[in-house]
Amino acid sequence: MQLNARTLQIAFRMLLACAAGLLFTALPIHAETYLSGTYRCTSVEVAGKTVPCKAPSLVLKSDGSYTMLSETGTYEIVAGHWLVLSASKRHGRARIDGSKEIIFEFVSRGKKSRIVYRRKYQRPSGWVAG
């Protein structure tokens, strides 16, 4: 069976289109304004047991930077649902659940851990209690 030039050309175009699509979906998006805000720790599980939450708040800023206590860095969104903090070596990436929860799942000292952060409600600017 011999392949002609037309068949190879069509196959190459399809391969190129698929590669471009995969590249586009894997590119990180640096800052998402809908995520900016303060997130507080709501639950911590270590080896399946819930423990008191002592993790500091996570502040995501609209310019793509974040702070967590004294740790500062940048964040990016990968594939639309993974949050990656540049300076965080302990937690790794987190799953974004809508725009209200950020869930870190990692192994620490051989134990599977999970920390859930929930967005703190912030009043709109100019809001006055009456």
Short mmCIF file of N, CA and C in Angstrom, two decimals:
data_model
loop_
_atom_site.label_atom_id
_atom_site.label_comp_id
_atom_site.label_asym_id
_atom_site.label_seq_id
_atom_site.Cartn_x
_atom_site.Cartn_y
_atom_site.Cartn_z
N MET A 1 0.84 -1.18 0.00
CA MET A 1 0.00 0.00 0.00
C MET A 1 0.89 1.24 0.00
N GLN A 2 0.63 2.11 -0.92
CA GLN A 2 1.45 3.30 -1.05
C GLN A 2 0.63 4.53 -0.67
N LEU A 3 1.21 5.41 0.19
CA LEU A 3 0.54 6.64 0.60
C LEU A 3 0.86 7.74 -0.41
N ASN A 4 -0.17 8.44 -0.82
CA ASN A 4 0.08 9.54 -1.75
C ASN A 4 0.29 10.84 -0.98
N ALA A 5 0.73 11.86 -1.65
CA ALA A 5 1.06 13.15 -1.02
C ALA A 5 -0.18 13.80 -0.41
N ARG A 6 -1.33 13.65 -1.04
CA ARG A 6 -2.57 14.27 -0.53
C ARG A 6 -2.95 13.67 0.83
N THR A 7 -2.86 12.38 0.98
CA THR A 7 -3.19 11.72 2.25
C THR A 7 -2.23 12.17 3.35
N LEU A 8 -0.95 12.24 3.04
CA LEU A 8 0.03 12.70 4.03
C LEU A 8 -0.22 14.16 4.43
N GLN A 9 -0.61 14.97 3.47
CA GLN A 9 -0.88 16.38 3.75
C GLN A 9 -2.08 16.52 4.69
N ILE A 10 -3.13 15.77 4.47
CA ILE A 10 -4.32 15.81 5.33
C ILE A 10 -3.97 15.31 6.73
N ALA A 11 -3.22 14.22 6.82
CA ALA A 11 -2.81 13.69 8.13
C ALA A 11 -1.95 14.69 8.88
N PHE A 12 -1.05 15.36 8.20
CA PHE A 12 -0.19 16.35 8.84
C PHE A 12 -1.00 17.53 9.36
N ARG A 13 -1.98 17.99 8.58
CA ARG A 13 -2.83 19.11 9.03
C ARG A 13 -3.64 18.73 10.26
N MET A 14 -4.15 17.52 10.28
CA MET A 14 -4.93 17.06 11.45
C MET A 14 -4.04 16.96 12.68
N LEU A 15 -2.84 16.43 12.51
CA LEU A 15 -1.90 16.33 13.61
C LEU A 15 -1.51 17.71 14.13
N LEU A 16 -1.28 18.63 13.23
CA LEU A 16 -0.92 20.00 13.61
C LEU A 16 -2.06 20.67 14.37
N ALA A 17 -3.30 20.49 13.92
CA ALA A 17 -4.45 21.07 14.60
C ALA A 17 -4.62 20.48 16.00
N CYS A 18 -4.44 19.19 16.15
CA CYS A 18 -4.54 18.54 17.47
C CYS A 18 -3.44 19.03 18.40
N ALA A 19 -2.23 19.16 17.91
CA ALA A 19 -1.12 19.64 18.73
C ALA A 19 -1.36 21.07 19.17
N ALA A 20 -1.87 21.91 18.28
CA ALA A 20 -2.16 23.31 18.64
C ALA A 20 -3.26 23.37 19.71
N GLY A 21 -4.28 22.52 19.57
CA GLY A 21 -5.36 22.48 20.57
C GLY A 21 -4.85 22.05 21.94
N LEU A 22 -4.00 21.03 21.99
CA LEU A 22 -3.44 20.58 23.26
C LEU A 22 -2.55 21.65 23.88
N LEU A 23 -1.77 22.32 23.08
CA LEU A 23 -0.91 23.38 23.58
C LEU A 23 -1.72 24.52 24.15
N PHE A 24 -2.80 24.89 23.46
CA PHE A 24 -3.64 26.00 23.90
C PHE A 24 -4.30 25.69 25.23
N THR A 25 -4.80 24.47 25.43
CA THR A 25 -5.47 24.13 26.68
C THR A 25 -4.50 23.96 27.83
N ALA A 26 -3.23 23.70 27.56
CA ALA A 26 -2.25 23.51 28.63
C ALA A 26 -1.55 24.79 29.04
N LEU A 27 -1.74 25.88 28.29
CA LEU A 27 -1.07 27.13 28.64
C LEU A 27 -1.63 27.69 29.94
N PRO A 28 -0.78 28.16 30.85
CA PRO A 28 -1.27 28.73 32.09
C PRO A 28 -1.88 30.11 31.86
N ILE A 29 -2.89 30.41 32.64
CA ILE A 29 -3.48 31.74 32.65
C ILE A 29 -3.00 32.38 33.93
N HIS A 30 -2.31 33.51 33.83
CA HIS A 30 -1.62 34.03 35.00
C HIS A 30 -2.51 34.58 36.09
N ALA A 31 -3.48 35.38 35.82
CA ALA A 31 -4.31 35.94 36.88
C ALA A 31 -5.77 35.89 36.46
N GLU A 32 -6.60 35.57 37.38
CA GLU A 32 -8.03 35.55 37.15
C GLU A 32 -8.68 36.45 38.18
N THR A 33 -9.33 37.51 37.72
CA THR A 33 -9.91 38.47 38.66
C THR A 33 -11.05 37.85 39.47
N TYR A 34 -11.75 36.86 38.89
CA TYR A 34 -12.85 36.25 39.65
C TYR A 34 -12.35 35.47 40.86
N LEU A 35 -11.06 35.13 40.89
CA LEU A 35 -10.49 34.40 42.03
C LEU A 35 -9.90 35.32 43.09
N SER A 36 -9.67 36.58 42.75
CA SER A 36 -9.00 37.46 43.71
C SER A 36 -9.86 37.64 44.96
N GLY A 37 -9.20 37.63 46.10
CA GLY A 37 -9.88 37.76 47.38
C GLY A 37 -9.13 37.01 48.47
N THR A 38 -9.72 37.00 49.65
CA THR A 38 -9.12 36.32 50.80
C THR A 38 -9.82 34.98 51.02
N TYR A 39 -9.02 33.95 51.19
CA TYR A 39 -9.54 32.61 51.43
C TYR A 39 -9.08 32.15 52.81
N ARG A 40 -10.02 31.67 53.61
CA ARG A 40 -9.70 31.19 54.96
C ARG A 40 -9.80 29.67 55.00
N CYS A 41 -8.94 29.09 55.81
CA CYS A 41 -8.94 27.65 55.98
C CYS A 41 -10.23 27.23 56.69
N THR A 42 -10.96 26.28 56.10
CA THR A 42 -12.20 25.81 56.71
C THR A 42 -12.09 24.40 57.25
N SER A 43 -11.22 23.58 56.66
CA SER A 43 -11.06 22.23 57.18
C SER A 43 -9.70 21.67 56.81
N VAL A 44 -9.19 20.81 57.71
CA VAL A 44 -7.92 20.13 57.49
C VAL A 44 -8.13 18.66 57.83
N GLU A 45 -7.70 17.80 56.92
CA GLU A 45 -7.73 16.36 57.17
C GLU A 45 -6.32 15.82 57.03
N VAL A 46 -5.88 15.05 58.01
CA VAL A 46 -4.58 14.40 57.95
C VAL A 46 -4.83 12.91 58.20
N ALA A 47 -4.47 12.09 57.24
CA ALA A 47 -4.66 10.64 57.32
C ALA A 47 -6.12 10.29 57.62
N GLY A 48 -7.06 11.05 57.02
CA GLY A 48 -8.48 10.77 57.19
C GLY A 48 -9.11 11.33 58.45
N LYS A 49 -8.33 11.97 59.31
CA LYS A 49 -8.86 12.54 60.55
C LYS A 49 -8.87 14.06 60.45
N THR A 50 -9.97 14.66 60.89
CA THR A 50 -10.09 16.11 60.89
C THR A 50 -9.36 16.67 62.11
N VAL A 51 -8.54 17.68 61.85
CA VAL A 51 -7.79 18.34 62.92
C VAL A 51 -8.11 19.83 62.88
N PRO A 52 -7.87 20.55 64.00
CA PRO A 52 -8.14 21.99 64.01
C PRO A 52 -7.36 22.71 62.90
N CYS A 53 -8.02 23.67 62.29
CA CYS A 53 -7.43 24.40 61.18
C CYS A 53 -6.59 25.56 61.71
N LYS A 54 -5.28 25.49 61.50
CA LYS A 54 -4.36 26.53 61.95
C LYS A 54 -3.63 27.18 60.77
N ALA A 55 -4.01 26.83 59.56
CA ALA A 55 -3.34 27.36 58.38
C ALA A 55 -3.68 28.84 58.21
N PRO A 56 -2.71 29.63 57.77
CA PRO A 56 -2.97 31.07 57.57
C PRO A 56 -3.87 31.30 56.36
N SER A 57 -4.48 32.48 56.31
CA SER A 57 -5.32 32.85 55.17
C SER A 57 -4.48 32.98 53.90
N LEU A 58 -5.10 32.72 52.78
CA LEU A 58 -4.47 32.84 51.47
C LEU A 58 -5.13 34.02 50.77
N VAL A 59 -4.32 34.99 50.33
CA VAL A 59 -4.85 36.17 49.64
C VAL A 59 -4.37 36.13 48.19
N LEU A 60 -5.33 36.00 47.27
CA LEU A 60 -5.03 36.03 45.84
C LEU A 60 -5.38 37.42 45.32
N LYS A 61 -4.41 38.06 44.67
CA LYS A 61 -4.62 39.42 44.17
C LYS A 61 -4.86 39.37 42.66
N SER A 62 -5.56 40.37 42.16
CA SER A 62 -5.93 40.38 40.74
C SER A 62 -4.73 40.58 39.81
N ASP A 63 -3.58 41.01 40.35
CA ASP A 63 -2.39 41.18 39.51
C ASP A 63 -1.60 39.89 39.34
N GLY A 64 -2.10 38.78 39.90
CA GLY A 64 -1.42 37.50 39.76
C GLY A 64 -0.48 37.17 40.90
N SER A 65 -0.45 37.99 41.95
CA SER A 65 0.39 37.70 43.11
C SER A 65 -0.47 37.16 44.25
N TYR A 66 0.19 36.56 45.23
CA TYR A 66 -0.52 36.05 46.40
C TYR A 66 0.34 36.24 47.64
N THR A 67 -0.31 36.20 48.79
CA THR A 67 0.39 36.19 50.07
C THR A 67 -0.28 35.15 50.97
N MET A 68 0.56 34.49 51.76
CA MET A 68 0.08 33.55 52.77
C MET A 68 1.03 33.71 53.95
N LEU A 69 0.60 34.48 54.93
CA LEU A 69 1.43 34.86 56.06
C LEU A 69 2.64 35.63 55.53
N SER A 70 3.85 35.14 55.68
CA SER A 70 5.02 35.86 55.17
C SER A 70 5.44 35.36 53.78
N GLU A 71 4.79 34.32 53.29
CA GLU A 71 5.12 33.79 51.96
C GLU A 71 4.42 34.62 50.89
N THR A 72 5.20 35.08 49.92
CA THR A 72 4.62 35.82 48.80
C THR A 72 5.13 35.22 47.50
N GLY A 73 4.38 35.42 46.46
CA GLY A 73 4.79 34.91 45.15
C GLY A 73 3.71 35.19 44.14
N THR A 74 3.74 34.45 43.07
CA THR A 74 2.73 34.59 42.03
C THR A 74 1.96 33.29 41.92
N TYR A 75 0.79 33.40 41.34
CA TYR A 75 -0.01 32.19 41.11
C TYR A 75 -0.43 32.15 39.65
N GLU A 76 -0.74 30.95 39.21
CA GLU A 76 -1.26 30.79 37.86
C GLU A 76 -2.31 29.70 37.86
N ILE A 77 -3.21 29.80 36.91
CA ILE A 77 -4.26 28.82 36.74
C ILE A 77 -3.87 27.95 35.54
N VAL A 78 -3.82 26.65 35.75
CA VAL A 78 -3.42 25.71 34.69
C VAL A 78 -4.62 24.85 34.33
N ALA A 79 -4.86 24.74 33.04
CA ALA A 79 -5.95 23.93 32.50
C ALA A 79 -7.31 24.31 33.07
N GLY A 80 -7.45 25.55 33.52
CA GLY A 80 -8.74 26.06 33.96
C GLY A 80 -9.19 25.66 35.35
N HIS A 81 -8.54 24.69 36.00
CA HIS A 81 -9.02 24.28 37.32
C HIS A 81 -7.92 23.89 38.31
N TRP A 82 -6.68 24.21 38.01
CA TRP A 82 -5.58 23.95 38.94
C TRP A 82 -4.90 25.26 39.29
N LEU A 83 -4.73 25.52 40.57
CA LEU A 83 -4.04 26.70 41.06
C LEU A 83 -2.63 26.29 41.46
N VAL A 84 -1.63 26.99 40.92
CA VAL A 84 -0.24 26.70 41.24
C VAL A 84 0.37 27.94 41.86
N LEU A 85 0.89 27.80 43.09
CA LEU A 85 1.56 28.89 43.79
C LEU A 85 3.05 28.78 43.54
N SER A 86 3.69 29.88 43.12
CA SER A 86 5.10 29.83 42.73
C SER A 86 6.05 29.50 43.87
N ALA A 87 5.80 30.03 45.05
CA ALA A 87 6.75 29.88 46.15
C ALA A 87 6.41 28.73 47.09
N SER A 88 5.26 28.11 46.94
CA SER A 88 4.84 27.06 47.86
C SER A 88 5.47 25.73 47.50
N LYS A 89 6.35 25.27 48.34
CA LYS A 89 7.00 23.99 48.10
C LYS A 89 6.32 22.86 48.86
N ARG A 90 5.54 23.20 49.87
CA ARG A 90 4.89 22.17 50.68
C ARG A 90 3.59 21.65 50.07
N HIS A 91 2.76 22.56 49.58
CA HIS A 91 1.41 22.15 49.18
C HIS A 91 1.28 21.72 47.73
N GLY A 92 2.11 22.22 46.84
CA GLY A 92 1.97 21.88 45.44
C GLY A 92 0.79 22.60 44.82
N ARG A 93 0.12 21.94 43.89
CA ARG A 93 -1.00 22.59 43.23
C ARG A 93 -2.30 22.29 43.97
N ALA A 94 -3.30 23.12 43.70
CA ALA A 94 -4.60 22.96 44.35
C ALA A 94 -5.69 22.90 43.29
N ARG A 95 -6.75 22.23 43.62
CA ARG A 95 -7.90 22.16 42.74
C ARG A 95 -8.84 23.33 43.06
N ILE A 96 -9.33 23.99 42.03
CA ILE A 96 -10.26 25.10 42.22
C ILE A 96 -11.66 24.55 42.04
N ASP A 97 -12.49 24.73 43.06
CA ASP A 97 -13.87 24.27 43.02
C ASP A 97 -14.76 25.50 42.89
N GLY A 98 -15.09 25.86 41.66
CA GLY A 98 -15.85 27.09 41.41
C GLY A 98 -14.98 28.29 41.71
N SER A 99 -15.56 29.35 42.25
CA SER A 99 -14.77 30.52 42.62
C SER A 99 -14.76 30.70 44.13
N LYS A 100 -15.24 29.68 44.86
CA LYS A 100 -15.35 29.83 46.31
C LYS A 100 -14.43 28.94 47.12
N GLU A 101 -13.98 27.82 46.57
CA GLU A 101 -13.13 26.90 47.33
C GLU A 101 -11.85 26.55 46.59
N ILE A 102 -10.78 26.43 47.37
CA ILE A 102 -9.48 25.99 46.87
C ILE A 102 -9.08 24.80 47.74
N ILE A 103 -8.77 23.68 47.11
CA ILE A 103 -8.50 22.44 47.84
C ILE A 103 -7.10 21.95 47.53
N PHE A 104 -6.25 21.94 48.57
CA PHE A 104 -4.90 21.40 48.46
C PHE A 104 -4.93 19.96 48.92
N GLU A 105 -4.38 19.04 48.15
CA GLU A 105 -4.23 17.66 48.55
C GLU A 105 -2.78 17.28 48.33
N PHE A 106 -2.12 16.80 49.39
CA PHE A 106 -0.69 16.51 49.31
C PHE A 106 -0.34 15.46 50.35
N VAL A 107 0.88 14.94 50.27
CA VAL A 107 1.37 13.97 51.24
C VAL A 107 2.42 14.66 52.10
N SER A 108 2.24 14.60 53.42
CA SER A 108 3.17 15.21 54.37
C SER A 108 3.54 14.18 55.43
N ARG A 109 4.83 13.93 55.55
CA ARG A 109 5.33 12.91 56.50
C ARG A 109 4.67 11.55 56.28
N GLY A 110 4.46 11.23 55.01
CA GLY A 110 3.88 9.94 54.66
C GLY A 110 2.38 9.84 54.85
N LYS A 111 1.72 10.94 55.22
CA LYS A 111 0.28 10.92 55.45
C LYS A 111 -0.42 11.81 54.43
N LYS A 112 -1.51 11.29 53.87
CA LYS A 112 -2.29 12.07 52.91
C LYS A 112 -3.00 13.19 53.65
N SER A 113 -2.84 14.41 53.16
CA SER A 113 -3.43 15.58 53.80
C SER A 113 -4.29 16.35 52.82
N ARG A 114 -5.24 17.06 53.38
CA ARG A 114 -6.17 17.86 52.56
C ARG A 114 -6.52 19.12 53.34
N ILE A 115 -6.32 20.28 52.70
CA ILE A 115 -6.69 21.56 53.31
C ILE A 115 -7.67 22.25 52.37
N VAL A 116 -8.80 22.66 52.92
CA VAL A 116 -9.82 23.34 52.13
C VAL A 116 -9.89 24.80 52.56
N TYR A 117 -9.74 25.70 51.58
CA TYR A 117 -9.87 27.13 51.80
C TYR A 117 -11.18 27.58 51.18
N ARG A 118 -11.91 28.43 51.89
CA ARG A 118 -13.16 28.97 51.38
C ARG A 118 -13.04 30.48 51.29
N ARG A 119 -13.56 31.03 50.23
CA ARG A 119 -13.49 32.47 50.01
C ARG A 119 -14.27 33.22 51.09
N LYS A 120 -13.62 34.22 51.65
CA LYS A 120 -14.25 35.07 52.66
C LYS A 120 -15.11 36.09 51.94
N TYR A 121 -16.32 36.26 52.41
CA TYR A 121 -17.20 37.24 51.78
C TYR A 121 -16.66 38.64 52.03
N GLN A 122 -16.59 39.43 50.97
CA GLN A 122 -16.13 40.80 51.09
C GLN A 122 -17.20 41.73 50.56
N ARG A 123 -17.51 42.73 51.34
CA ARG A 123 -18.53 43.69 50.92
C ARG A 123 -18.00 44.52 49.77
N PRO A 124 -18.90 44.92 48.87
CA PRO A 124 -18.47 45.77 47.76
C PRO A 124 -17.95 47.12 48.27
N SER A 125 -17.02 47.71 47.52
CA SER A 125 -16.51 49.01 47.94
C SER A 125 -17.64 50.04 47.89
N GLY A 126 -17.65 50.92 48.85
CA GLY A 126 -18.70 51.93 48.94
C GLY A 126 -19.91 51.47 49.73
N TRP A 127 -19.89 50.21 50.22
CA TRP A 127 -21.00 49.69 50.98
C TRP A 127 -21.02 50.33 52.36
N VAL A 128 -22.18 50.79 52.80
CA VAL A 128 -22.31 51.44 54.10
C VAL A 128 -23.42 50.73 54.87
N ALA A 129 -23.12 50.36 56.12
CA ALA A 129 -24.14 49.74 56.98
C ALA A 129 -25.13 50.82 57.42
N GLY A 130 -26.40 50.50 57.44
CA GLY A 130 -27.37 51.54 57.76
C GLY A 130 -28.27 51.20 58.81
#
